mmCIF file of C-alpha atoms in Angstrom:
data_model
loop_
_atom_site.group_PDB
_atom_site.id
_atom_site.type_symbol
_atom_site.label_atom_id
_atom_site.label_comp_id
_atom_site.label_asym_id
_atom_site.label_seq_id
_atom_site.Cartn_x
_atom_site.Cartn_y
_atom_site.Cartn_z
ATOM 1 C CA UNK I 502 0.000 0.000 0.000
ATOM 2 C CA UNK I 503 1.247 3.623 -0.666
ATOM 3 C CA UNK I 504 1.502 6.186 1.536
ATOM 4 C CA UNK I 505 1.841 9.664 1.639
ATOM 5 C CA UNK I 506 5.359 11.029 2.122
ATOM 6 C CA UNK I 507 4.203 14.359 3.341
ATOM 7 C CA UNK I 508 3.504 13.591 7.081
ATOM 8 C CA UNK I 509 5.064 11.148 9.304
ATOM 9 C CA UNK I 510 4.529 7.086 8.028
ATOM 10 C CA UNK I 511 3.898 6.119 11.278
ATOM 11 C CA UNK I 512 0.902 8.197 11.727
ATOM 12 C CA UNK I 513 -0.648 7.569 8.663
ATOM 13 C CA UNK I 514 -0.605 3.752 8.912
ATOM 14 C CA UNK I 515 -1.686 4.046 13.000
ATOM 15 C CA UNK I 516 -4.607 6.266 11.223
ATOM 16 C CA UNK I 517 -5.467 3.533 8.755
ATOM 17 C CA UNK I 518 -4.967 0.286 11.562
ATOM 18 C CA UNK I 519 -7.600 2.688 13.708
ATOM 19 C CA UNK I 520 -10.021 3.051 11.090
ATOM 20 C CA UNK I 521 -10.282 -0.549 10.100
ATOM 21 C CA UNK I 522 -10.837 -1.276 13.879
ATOM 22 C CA UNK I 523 -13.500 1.236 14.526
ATOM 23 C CA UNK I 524 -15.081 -0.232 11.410
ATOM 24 C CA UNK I 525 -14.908 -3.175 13.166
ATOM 25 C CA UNK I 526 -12.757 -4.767 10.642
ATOM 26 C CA UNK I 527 -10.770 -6.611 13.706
ATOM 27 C CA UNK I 528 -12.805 -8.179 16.249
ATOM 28 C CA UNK I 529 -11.730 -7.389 20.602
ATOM 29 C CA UNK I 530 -9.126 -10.167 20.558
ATOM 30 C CA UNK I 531 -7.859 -10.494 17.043
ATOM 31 C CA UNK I 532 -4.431 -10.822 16.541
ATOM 32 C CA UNK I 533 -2.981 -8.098 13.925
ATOM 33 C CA UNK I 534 -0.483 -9.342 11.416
ATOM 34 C CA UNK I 535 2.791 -9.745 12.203
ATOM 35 C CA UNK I 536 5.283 -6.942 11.870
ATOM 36 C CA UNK I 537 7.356 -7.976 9.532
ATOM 37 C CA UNK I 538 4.127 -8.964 7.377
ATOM 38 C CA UNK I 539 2.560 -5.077 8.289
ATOM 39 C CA UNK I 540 6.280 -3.794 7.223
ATOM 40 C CA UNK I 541 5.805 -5.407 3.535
ATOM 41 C CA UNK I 542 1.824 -4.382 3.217
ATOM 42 C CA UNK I 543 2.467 -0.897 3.434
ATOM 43 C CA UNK I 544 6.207 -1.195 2.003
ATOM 44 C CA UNK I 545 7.727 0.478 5.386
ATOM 45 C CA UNK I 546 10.376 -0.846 7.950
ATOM 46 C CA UNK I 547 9.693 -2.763 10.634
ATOM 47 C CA UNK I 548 10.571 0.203 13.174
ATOM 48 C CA UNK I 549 7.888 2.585 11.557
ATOM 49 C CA UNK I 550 5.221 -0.736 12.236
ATOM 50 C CA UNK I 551 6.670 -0.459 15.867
ATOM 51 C CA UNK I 552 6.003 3.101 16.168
ATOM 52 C CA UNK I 553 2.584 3.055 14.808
ATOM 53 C CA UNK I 554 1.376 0.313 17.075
ATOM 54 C CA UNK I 555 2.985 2.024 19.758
ATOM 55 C CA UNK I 556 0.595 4.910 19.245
ATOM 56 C CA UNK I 557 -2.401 2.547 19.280
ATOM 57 C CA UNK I 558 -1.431 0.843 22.143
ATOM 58 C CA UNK I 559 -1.087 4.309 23.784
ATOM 59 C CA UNK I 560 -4.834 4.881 22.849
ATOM 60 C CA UNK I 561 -6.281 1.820 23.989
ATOM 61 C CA UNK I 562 -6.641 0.080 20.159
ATOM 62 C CA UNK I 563 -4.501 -2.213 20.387
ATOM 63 C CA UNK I 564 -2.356 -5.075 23.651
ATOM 64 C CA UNK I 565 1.255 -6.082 22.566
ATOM 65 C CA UNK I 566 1.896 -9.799 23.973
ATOM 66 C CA UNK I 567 5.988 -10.128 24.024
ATOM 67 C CA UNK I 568 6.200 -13.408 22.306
ATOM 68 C CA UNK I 569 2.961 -14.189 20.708
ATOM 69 C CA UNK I 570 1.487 -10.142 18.997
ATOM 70 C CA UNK I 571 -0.470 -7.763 18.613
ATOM 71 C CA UNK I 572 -4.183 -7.855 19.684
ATOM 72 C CA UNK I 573 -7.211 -5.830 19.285
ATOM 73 C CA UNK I 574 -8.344 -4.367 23.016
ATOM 74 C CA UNK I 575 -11.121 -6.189 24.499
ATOM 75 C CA UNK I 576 -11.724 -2.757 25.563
ATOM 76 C CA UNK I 577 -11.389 -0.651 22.990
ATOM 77 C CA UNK I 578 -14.914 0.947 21.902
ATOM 78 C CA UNK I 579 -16.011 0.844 18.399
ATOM 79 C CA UNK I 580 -17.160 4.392 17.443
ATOM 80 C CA UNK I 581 -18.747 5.598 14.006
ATOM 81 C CA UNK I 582 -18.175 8.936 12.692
ATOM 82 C CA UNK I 583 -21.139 9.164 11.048
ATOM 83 C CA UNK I 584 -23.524 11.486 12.548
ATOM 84 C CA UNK I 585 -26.555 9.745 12.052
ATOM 85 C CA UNK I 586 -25.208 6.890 14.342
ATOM 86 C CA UNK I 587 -23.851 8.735 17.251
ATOM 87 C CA UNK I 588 -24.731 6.828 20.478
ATOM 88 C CA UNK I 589 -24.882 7.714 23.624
ATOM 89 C CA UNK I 590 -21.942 6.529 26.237
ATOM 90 C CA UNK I 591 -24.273 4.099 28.085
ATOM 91 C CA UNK I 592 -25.187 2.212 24.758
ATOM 92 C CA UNK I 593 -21.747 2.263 23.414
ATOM 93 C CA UNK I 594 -20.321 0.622 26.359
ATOM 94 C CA UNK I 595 -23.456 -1.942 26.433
ATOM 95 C CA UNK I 596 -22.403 -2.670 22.725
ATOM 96 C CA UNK I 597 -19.044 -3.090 23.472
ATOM 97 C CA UNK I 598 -19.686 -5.304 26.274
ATOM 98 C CA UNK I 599 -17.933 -3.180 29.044
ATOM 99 C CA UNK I 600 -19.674 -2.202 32.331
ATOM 100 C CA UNK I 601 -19.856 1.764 32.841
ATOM 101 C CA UNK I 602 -20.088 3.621 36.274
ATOM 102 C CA UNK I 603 -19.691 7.046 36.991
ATOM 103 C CA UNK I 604 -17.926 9.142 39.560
ATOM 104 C CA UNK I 605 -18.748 12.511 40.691
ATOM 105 C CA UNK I 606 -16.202 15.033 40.755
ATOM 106 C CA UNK I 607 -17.896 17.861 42.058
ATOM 107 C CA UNK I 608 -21.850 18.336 42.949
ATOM 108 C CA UNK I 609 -22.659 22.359 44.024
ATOM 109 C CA UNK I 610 -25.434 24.510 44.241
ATOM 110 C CA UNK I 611 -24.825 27.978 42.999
ATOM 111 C CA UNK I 612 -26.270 31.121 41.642
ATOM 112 C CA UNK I 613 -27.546 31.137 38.446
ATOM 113 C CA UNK I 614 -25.692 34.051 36.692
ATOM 114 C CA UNK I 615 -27.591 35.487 32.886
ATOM 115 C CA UNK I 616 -25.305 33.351 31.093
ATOM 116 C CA UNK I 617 -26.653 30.098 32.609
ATOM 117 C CA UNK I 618 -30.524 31.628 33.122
ATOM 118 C CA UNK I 619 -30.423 32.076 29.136
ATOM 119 C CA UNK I 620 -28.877 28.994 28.390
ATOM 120 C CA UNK I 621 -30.988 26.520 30.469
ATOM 121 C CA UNK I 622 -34.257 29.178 29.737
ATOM 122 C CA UNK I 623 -34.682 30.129 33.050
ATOM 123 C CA UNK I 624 -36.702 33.068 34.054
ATOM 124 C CA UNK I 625 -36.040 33.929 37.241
ATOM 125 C CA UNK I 626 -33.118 34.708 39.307
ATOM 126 C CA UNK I 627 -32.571 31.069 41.678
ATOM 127 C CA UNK I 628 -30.329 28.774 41.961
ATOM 128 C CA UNK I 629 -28.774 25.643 39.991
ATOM 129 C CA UNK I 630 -27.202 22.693 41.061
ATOM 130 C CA UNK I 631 -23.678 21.777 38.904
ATOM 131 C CA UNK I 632 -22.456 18.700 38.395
ATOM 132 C CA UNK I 633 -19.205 17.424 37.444
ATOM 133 C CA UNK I 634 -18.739 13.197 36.481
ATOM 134 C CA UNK I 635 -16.476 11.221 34.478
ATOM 135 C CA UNK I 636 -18.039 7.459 33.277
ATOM 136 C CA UNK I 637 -15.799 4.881 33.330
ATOM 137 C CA UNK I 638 -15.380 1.812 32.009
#
């Protein structure tokens, strides 16, 4: 496969590997070729594999097993860019077969200043509670 020369190889075929596992192209457990076989697909060295499945490892994609590969994440969640699939976080991580709980960071009631009275429609000067969580998985 050919790539671009103008940005960094690595990138690009990290960018590619992604894509075909968000299509779902790999399944959570696959094993990826090997690197030397990656190297002669898209006609790069071996170290420029290494550095591209170092970034997905970095993001989650992809587990590197000294002595037996590289396989996809059992949890790495399959997004779609298309907008008309866009799924909430709950669903994705139901789809992806992951269990998702939620921590509070910070819970506070305050004053509701114009900016926040216009934006949730509010009509009168009161109070709001704000919320702060991360969801895990």
């Amino acid at each position: 496969m050919k790539l671009l020369k103008a940005s960094a190889l690595h990138r690009q075929i990290a960018n590619i590997l992604k894509k075909q596992i968000q299509r779902e192209e790999f399944k959570p457990g696959d094993r990826l070729m090997s690197e030397e076989s990656l190297a002669k697909y898209f006609e790069v060295s071996r170290a420029t594999i290494r550095e591209a499945l170092k970034i997905l490892e970095q993001e989650n994609y992809v587990i590197a097993k000294h002595g037996s590969g590289t396989f996809i994440s059992e949890n790495a969640v399959f997004v779609s860019n298309t907008i008309n699939q866009l799924r909430s976080t709950t669903e994705m991580a139901d789809t992806a077969g992951l269990q998702l709980t939620s921590k509070t960071i910070a819970l506070e009631v305050e004053f509701a200043n114009e900016v926040i009275q216009e934006y949730l429609g509010l009509t009168d000067h009161g109070y709001v509670v704000r919320m702060e969580r991360i969801r895990l998985f």
